[in-house]
Short mmCIF file of C-alpha atoms and ligand atoms in Angstrom, two decimals:
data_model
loop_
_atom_site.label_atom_id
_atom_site.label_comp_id
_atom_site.label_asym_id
_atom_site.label_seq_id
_atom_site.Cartn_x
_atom_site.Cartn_y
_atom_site.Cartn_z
CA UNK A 153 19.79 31.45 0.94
CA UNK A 154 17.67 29.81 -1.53
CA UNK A 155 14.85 27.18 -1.08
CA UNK A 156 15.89 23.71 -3.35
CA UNK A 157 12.97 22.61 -4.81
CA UNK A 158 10.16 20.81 -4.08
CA UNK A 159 10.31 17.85 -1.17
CA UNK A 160 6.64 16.57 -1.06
CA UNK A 161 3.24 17.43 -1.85
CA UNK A 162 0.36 15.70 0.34
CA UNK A 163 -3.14 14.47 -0.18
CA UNK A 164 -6.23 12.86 1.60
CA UNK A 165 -6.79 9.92 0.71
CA UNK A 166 -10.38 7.37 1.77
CA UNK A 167 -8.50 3.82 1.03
CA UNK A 168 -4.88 3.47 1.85
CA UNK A 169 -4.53 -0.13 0.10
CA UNK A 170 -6.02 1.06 -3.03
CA UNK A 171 -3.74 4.28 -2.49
CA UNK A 172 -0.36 1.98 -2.61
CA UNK A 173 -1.88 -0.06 -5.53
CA UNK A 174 -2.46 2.74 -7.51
CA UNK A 175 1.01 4.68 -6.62
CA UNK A 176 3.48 1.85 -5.93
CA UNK A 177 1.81 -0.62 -8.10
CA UNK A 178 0.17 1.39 -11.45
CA UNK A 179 2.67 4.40 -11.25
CA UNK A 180 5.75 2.43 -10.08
CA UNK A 181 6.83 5.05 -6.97
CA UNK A 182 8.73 3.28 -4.31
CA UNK A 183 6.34 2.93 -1.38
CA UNK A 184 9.41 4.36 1.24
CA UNK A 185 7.50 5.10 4.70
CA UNK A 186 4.09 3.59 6.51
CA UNK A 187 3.68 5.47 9.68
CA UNK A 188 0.48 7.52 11.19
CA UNK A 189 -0.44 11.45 11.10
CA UNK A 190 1.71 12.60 13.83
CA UNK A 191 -0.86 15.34 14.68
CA UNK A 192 -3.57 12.71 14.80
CA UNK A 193 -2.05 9.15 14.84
CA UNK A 194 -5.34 6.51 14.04
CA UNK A 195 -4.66 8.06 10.52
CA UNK A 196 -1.86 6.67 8.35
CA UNK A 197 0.66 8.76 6.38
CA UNK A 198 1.78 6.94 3.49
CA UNK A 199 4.74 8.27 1.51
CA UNK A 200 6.03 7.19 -2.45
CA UNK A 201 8.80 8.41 -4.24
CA UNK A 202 12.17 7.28 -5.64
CA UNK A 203 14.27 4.80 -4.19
CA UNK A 204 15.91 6.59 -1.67
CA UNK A 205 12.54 8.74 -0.94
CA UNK A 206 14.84 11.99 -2.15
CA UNK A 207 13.14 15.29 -1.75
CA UNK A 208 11.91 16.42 -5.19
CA UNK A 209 10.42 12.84 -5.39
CA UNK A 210 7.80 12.51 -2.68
CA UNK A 211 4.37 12.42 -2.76
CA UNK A 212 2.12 11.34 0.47
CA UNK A 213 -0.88 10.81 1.63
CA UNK A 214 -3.00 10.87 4.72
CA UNK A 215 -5.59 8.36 4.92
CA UNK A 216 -8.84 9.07 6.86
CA UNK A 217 -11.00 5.65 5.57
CA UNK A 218 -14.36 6.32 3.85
CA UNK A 219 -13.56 10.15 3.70
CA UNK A 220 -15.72 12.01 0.93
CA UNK A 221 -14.42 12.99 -2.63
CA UNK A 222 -12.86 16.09 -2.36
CA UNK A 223 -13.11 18.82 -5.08
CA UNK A 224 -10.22 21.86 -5.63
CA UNK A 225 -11.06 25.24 -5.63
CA UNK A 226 -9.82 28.78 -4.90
CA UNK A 227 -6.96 28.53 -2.97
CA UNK A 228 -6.38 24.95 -3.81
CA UNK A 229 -3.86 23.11 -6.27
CA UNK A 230 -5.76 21.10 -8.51
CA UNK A 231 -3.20 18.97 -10.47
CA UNK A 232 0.26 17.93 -10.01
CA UNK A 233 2.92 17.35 -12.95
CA UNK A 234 5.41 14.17 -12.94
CA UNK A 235 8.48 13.82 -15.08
CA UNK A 236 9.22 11.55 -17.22
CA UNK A 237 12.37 11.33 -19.79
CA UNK A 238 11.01 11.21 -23.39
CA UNK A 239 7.91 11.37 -25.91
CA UNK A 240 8.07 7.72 -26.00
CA UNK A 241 7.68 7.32 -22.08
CA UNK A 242 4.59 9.15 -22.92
CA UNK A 243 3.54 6.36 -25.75
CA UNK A 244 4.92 3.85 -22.27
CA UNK A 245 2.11 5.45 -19.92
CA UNK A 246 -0.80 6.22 -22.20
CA UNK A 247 -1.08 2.13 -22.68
CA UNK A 248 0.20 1.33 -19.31
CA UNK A 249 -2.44 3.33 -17.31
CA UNK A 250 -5.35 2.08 -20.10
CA UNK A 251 -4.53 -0.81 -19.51
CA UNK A 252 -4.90 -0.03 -15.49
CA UNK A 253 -8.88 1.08 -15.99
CA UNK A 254 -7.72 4.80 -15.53
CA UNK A 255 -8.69 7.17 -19.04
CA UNK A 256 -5.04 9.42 -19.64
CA UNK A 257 -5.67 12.02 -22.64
CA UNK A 258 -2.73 12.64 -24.72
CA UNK A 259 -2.24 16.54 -25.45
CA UNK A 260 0.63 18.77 -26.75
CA UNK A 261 3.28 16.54 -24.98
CA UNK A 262 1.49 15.78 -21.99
CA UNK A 263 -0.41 12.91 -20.71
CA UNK A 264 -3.24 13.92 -18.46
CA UNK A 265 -5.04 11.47 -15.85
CA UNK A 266 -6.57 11.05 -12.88
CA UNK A 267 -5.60 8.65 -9.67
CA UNK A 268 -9.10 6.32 -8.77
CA UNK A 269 -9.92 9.34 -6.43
CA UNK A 270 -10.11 12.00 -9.24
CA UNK A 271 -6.85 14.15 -8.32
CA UNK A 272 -5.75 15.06 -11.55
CA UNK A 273 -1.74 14.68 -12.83
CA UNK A 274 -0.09 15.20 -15.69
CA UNK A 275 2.70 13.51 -17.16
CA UNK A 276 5.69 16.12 -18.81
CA UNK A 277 8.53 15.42 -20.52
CA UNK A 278 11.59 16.48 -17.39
CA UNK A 279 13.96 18.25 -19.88
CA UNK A 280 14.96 21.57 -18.60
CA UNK A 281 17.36 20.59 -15.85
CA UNK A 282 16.12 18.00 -13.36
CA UNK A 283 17.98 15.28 -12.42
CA UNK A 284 15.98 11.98 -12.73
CA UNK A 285 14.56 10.54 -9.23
CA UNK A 286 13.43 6.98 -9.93
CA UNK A 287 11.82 4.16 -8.47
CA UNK A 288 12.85 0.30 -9.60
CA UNK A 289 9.33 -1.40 -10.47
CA UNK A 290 9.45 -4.79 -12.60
CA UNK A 291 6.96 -4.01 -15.01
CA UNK A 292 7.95 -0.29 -15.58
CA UNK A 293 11.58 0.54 -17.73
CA UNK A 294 14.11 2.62 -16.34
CA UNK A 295 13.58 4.36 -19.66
CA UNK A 296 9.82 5.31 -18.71
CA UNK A 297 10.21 5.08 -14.93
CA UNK A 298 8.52 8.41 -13.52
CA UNK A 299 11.67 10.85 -13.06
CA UNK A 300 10.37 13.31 -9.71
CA UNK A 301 7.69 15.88 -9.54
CA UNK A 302 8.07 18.71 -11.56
CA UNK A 303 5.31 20.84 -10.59
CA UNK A 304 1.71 22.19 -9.64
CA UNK A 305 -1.12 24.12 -10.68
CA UNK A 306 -3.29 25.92 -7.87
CA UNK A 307 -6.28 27.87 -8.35
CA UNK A 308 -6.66 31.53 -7.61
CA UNK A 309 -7.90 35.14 -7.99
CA UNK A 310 -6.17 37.15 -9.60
CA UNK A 311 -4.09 34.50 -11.16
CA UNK A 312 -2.02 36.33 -13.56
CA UNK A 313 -0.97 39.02 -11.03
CA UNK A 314 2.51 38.38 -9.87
CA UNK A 315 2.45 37.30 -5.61
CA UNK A 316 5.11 39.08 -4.23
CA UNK A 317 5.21 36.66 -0.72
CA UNK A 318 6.46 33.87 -3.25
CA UNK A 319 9.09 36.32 -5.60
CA UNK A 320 10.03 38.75 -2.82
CA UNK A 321 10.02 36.43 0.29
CA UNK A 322 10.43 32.97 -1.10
CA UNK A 323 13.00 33.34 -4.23
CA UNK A 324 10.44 32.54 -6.62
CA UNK A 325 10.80 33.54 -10.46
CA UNK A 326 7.76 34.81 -11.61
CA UNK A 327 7.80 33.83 -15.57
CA UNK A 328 4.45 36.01 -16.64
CA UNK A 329 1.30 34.15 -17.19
CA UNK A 330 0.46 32.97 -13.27
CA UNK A 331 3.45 30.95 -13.70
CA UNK A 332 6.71 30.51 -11.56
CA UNK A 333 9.61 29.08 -11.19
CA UNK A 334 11.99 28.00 -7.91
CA UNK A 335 15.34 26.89 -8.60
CA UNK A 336 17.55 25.10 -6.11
CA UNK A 337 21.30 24.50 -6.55
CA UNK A 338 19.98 21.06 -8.01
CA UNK A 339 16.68 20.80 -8.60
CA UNK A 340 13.52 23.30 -9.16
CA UNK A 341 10.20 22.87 -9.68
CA UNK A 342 6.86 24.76 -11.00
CA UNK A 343 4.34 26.39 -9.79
CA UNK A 344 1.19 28.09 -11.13
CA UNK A 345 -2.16 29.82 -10.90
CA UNK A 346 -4.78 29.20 -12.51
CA UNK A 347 -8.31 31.48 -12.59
CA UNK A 348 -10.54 29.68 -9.94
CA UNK A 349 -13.61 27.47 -11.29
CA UNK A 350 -17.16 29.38 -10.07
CA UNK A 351 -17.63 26.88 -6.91
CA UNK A 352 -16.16 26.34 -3.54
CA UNK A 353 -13.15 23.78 -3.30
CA UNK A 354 -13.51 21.04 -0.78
CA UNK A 355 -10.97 19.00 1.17
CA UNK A 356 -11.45 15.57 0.83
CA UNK A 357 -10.18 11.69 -1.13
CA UNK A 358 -8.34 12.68 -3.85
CA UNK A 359 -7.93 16.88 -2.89
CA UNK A 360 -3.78 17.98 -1.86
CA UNK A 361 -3.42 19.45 1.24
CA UNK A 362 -0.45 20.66 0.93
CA UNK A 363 2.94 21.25 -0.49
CA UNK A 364 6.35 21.68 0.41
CA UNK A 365 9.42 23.25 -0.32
CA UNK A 366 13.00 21.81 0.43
CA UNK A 367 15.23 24.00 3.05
CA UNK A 368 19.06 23.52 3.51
CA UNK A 369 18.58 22.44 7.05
CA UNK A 370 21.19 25.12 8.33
CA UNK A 371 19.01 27.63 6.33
CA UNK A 372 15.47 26.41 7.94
CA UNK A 373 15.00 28.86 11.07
CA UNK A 374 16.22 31.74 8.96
CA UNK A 375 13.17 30.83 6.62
CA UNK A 376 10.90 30.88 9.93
CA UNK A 377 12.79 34.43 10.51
CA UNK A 378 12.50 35.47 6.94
CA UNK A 379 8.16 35.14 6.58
CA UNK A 380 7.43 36.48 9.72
CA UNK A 381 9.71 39.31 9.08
CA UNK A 382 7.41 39.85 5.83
CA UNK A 383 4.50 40.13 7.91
CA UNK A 384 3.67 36.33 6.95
CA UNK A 385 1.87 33.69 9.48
CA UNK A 386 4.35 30.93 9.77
CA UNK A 387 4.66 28.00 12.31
CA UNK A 388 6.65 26.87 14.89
CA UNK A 389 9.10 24.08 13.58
CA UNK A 390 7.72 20.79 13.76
CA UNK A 391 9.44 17.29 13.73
CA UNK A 392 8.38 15.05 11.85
CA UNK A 393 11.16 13.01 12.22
CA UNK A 394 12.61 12.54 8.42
CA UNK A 395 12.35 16.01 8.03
CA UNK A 396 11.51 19.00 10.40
CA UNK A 397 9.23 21.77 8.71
CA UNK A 398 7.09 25.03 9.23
CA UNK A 399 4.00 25.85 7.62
CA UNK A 400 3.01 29.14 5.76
CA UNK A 401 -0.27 30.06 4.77
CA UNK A 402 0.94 31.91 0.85
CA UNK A 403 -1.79 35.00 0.25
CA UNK A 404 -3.68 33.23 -1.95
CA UNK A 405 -4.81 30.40 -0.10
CA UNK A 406 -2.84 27.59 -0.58
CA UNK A 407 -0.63 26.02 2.68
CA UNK A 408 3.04 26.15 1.98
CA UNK A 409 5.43 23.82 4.21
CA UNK A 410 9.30 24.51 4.45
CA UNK A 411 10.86 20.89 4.76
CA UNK A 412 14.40 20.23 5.63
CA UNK A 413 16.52 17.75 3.65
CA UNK A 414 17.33 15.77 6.03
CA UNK A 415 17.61 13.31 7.98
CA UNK A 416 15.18 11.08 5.77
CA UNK A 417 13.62 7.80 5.72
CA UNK A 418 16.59 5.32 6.37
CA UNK A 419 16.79 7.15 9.70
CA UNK A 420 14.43 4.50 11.12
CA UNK A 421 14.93 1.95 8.82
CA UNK A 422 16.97 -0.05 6.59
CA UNK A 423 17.25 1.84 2.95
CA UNK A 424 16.71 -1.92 1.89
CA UNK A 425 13.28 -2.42 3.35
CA UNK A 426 11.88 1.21 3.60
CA UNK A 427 8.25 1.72 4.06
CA UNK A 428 7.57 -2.62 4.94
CA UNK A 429 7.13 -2.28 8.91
CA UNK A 430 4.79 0.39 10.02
CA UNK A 431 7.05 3.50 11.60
CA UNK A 432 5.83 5.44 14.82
CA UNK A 433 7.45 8.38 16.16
CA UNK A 434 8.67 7.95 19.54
CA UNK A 435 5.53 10.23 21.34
CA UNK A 436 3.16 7.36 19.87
CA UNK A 437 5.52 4.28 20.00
CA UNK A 438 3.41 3.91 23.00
CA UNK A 439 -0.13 3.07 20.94
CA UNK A 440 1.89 0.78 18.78
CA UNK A 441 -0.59 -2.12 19.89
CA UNK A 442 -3.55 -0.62 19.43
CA UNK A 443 -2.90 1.11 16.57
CA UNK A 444 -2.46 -1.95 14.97
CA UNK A 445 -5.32 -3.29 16.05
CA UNK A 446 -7.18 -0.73 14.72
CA UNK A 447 -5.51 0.48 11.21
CA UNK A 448 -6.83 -1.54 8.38
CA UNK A 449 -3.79 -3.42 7.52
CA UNK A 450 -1.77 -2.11 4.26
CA UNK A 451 0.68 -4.39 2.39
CA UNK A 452 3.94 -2.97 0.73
CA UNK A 453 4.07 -4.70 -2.34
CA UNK A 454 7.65 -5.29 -2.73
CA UNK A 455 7.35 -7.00 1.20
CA UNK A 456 4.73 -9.09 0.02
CA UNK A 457 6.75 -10.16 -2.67
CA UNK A 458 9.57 -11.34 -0.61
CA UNK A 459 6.91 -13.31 1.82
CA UNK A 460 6.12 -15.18 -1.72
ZN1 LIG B 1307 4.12 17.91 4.60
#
């Protein structure tokens, strides 16, 4: 049994227009799925990734409007790496996002930047064994296009002490240094520590909330078994309709999820029009007219551009 990957990572957001403008229009991410926090449904969740919303590709976002900046800390991750194919998609992004009004800093074959909400990314060249995930955006090449997520940086105590719960438990490989790696059968992504800054993190626009890994689905309740069996607090499984997950609080701070593969986002929608007609679950299909009363509307880009 081994986990495959990353599926998502999720953030708070205060301004769900400006979020798609930024993801789907700046960064070029497919915008694949507009439907509400099923926990707490007057709050959108917004998901981007590649054109078939593929797990290794997704990031999200919850929106709760006018929400305060947020600021990582201990226990939080603090930036999030994106592939892309070559040095010269680097040159591609390092004008592109200028010319967007954000400020990316070229270093050692990254591009660092942050989203209009401060979260920090960086942009790496994807060349040790991911297969691309892209997104089709008119003004971005399929040479430059944004190839998945490749992986994150938390901070921690004790950051360059190797956490058993993710090596032991999870199938981690811990690489020295606070860093790891998880390989699936396909994909894998990074993960690391980093020594926490001397003030408390806050959750808030522009902080993650959390991140998850990709389960076979046959393999997902024997993950459920597997934590508590180590003595870790783990969830009940959740649907959430294109996946089903359980949560795990890792010892360090940070909230892990354990996302199936499947079924995805065409199970509710066309894989033509993904993410154009906002999506409720069936336990709030019921508040369907009020909720759109009362969520500030969000336009798709690529469904605006068919109205045109
Ligand atoms: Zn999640």
């Amino acid at each position: 049994m081994q986990l495959e990957g990353l599926h998502h990572i999720t953030m708070i957001t205060a301004d769900a227009q400006a979020n798609v403008d930024f993801y789907a229009g700046v960064l070029g991410l497919r915008f694949v799925k507009k439907t509400v926090n099923f926990d707490q449904p007057d709050a959108y969740h917004l998901y981007f990734g590649d054109e078939q919303g593929a797990p290794g590709s997704i990031l999200t976002w919850f929106e709760f409007p006018g929400a305060a900046k947020g600021r990582p800390g201990i226990g939080m991750i603090h930036t999030i790496q994106l592939g892309v194919p070559s040095a010269a998609s680097l040159d591609f992004w390092e004008g592109r996002l200028r010319e967007h009004g954000a400020e990316p800093h070229r270093d050692e074959g990254t591009l660092r930047f942050e989203d209009p909400e401060g979260l920090a990314f960086e942009l790496v060249v994807a060349d040790d064994g991911n297969p691309p995930l892209r997104a089709e955006h008119p003004e971005v090449p399929a040479e430059h296009a944004i190839t998945g997520i490749e992986g994150a940086r938390a901070y921690s105590a004790y950051d360059g002490v190797e956490e058993k719960a993710l090596t032991d438990v999870l199938g981690f490989t811990y690489e020295g240094g606070g860093r790891y790696r998880l390989q699936g059968r396909e994909r894998h992504v990074h993960w690391a520590y980093d020594p926490a800054p001397p003030h408390h993190g806050r959750q808030g626009a522009g902080s993650v909330h959390h991140i998850a890994f990709a389960s076979q689905d046959e393999d997902h309740l024997r993950w459920q078994a597997r934590v508590g069996d180590a003595g870790g607090y783990v969830t009940g499984v959740q649907d959430r309709d294109y996946f089903r997950s359980i949560y795990i609080r890792e010892p360090r701070g940070v909230l892990f999820e354990i996302a199936t593969m499947s079924p995805g986002f065409a199970v509710d929608e066309d894989p033509e029009h993904l993410g154009e007609q906002l999506r409720l679950p069936r336990q709030h299909e019921h508040l369907r007219s009020q909720l759109e009363r009362e969520l500030r509307p969000v336009v798709n880009p690529r469904a605006a551009k068919e109205l045109a």
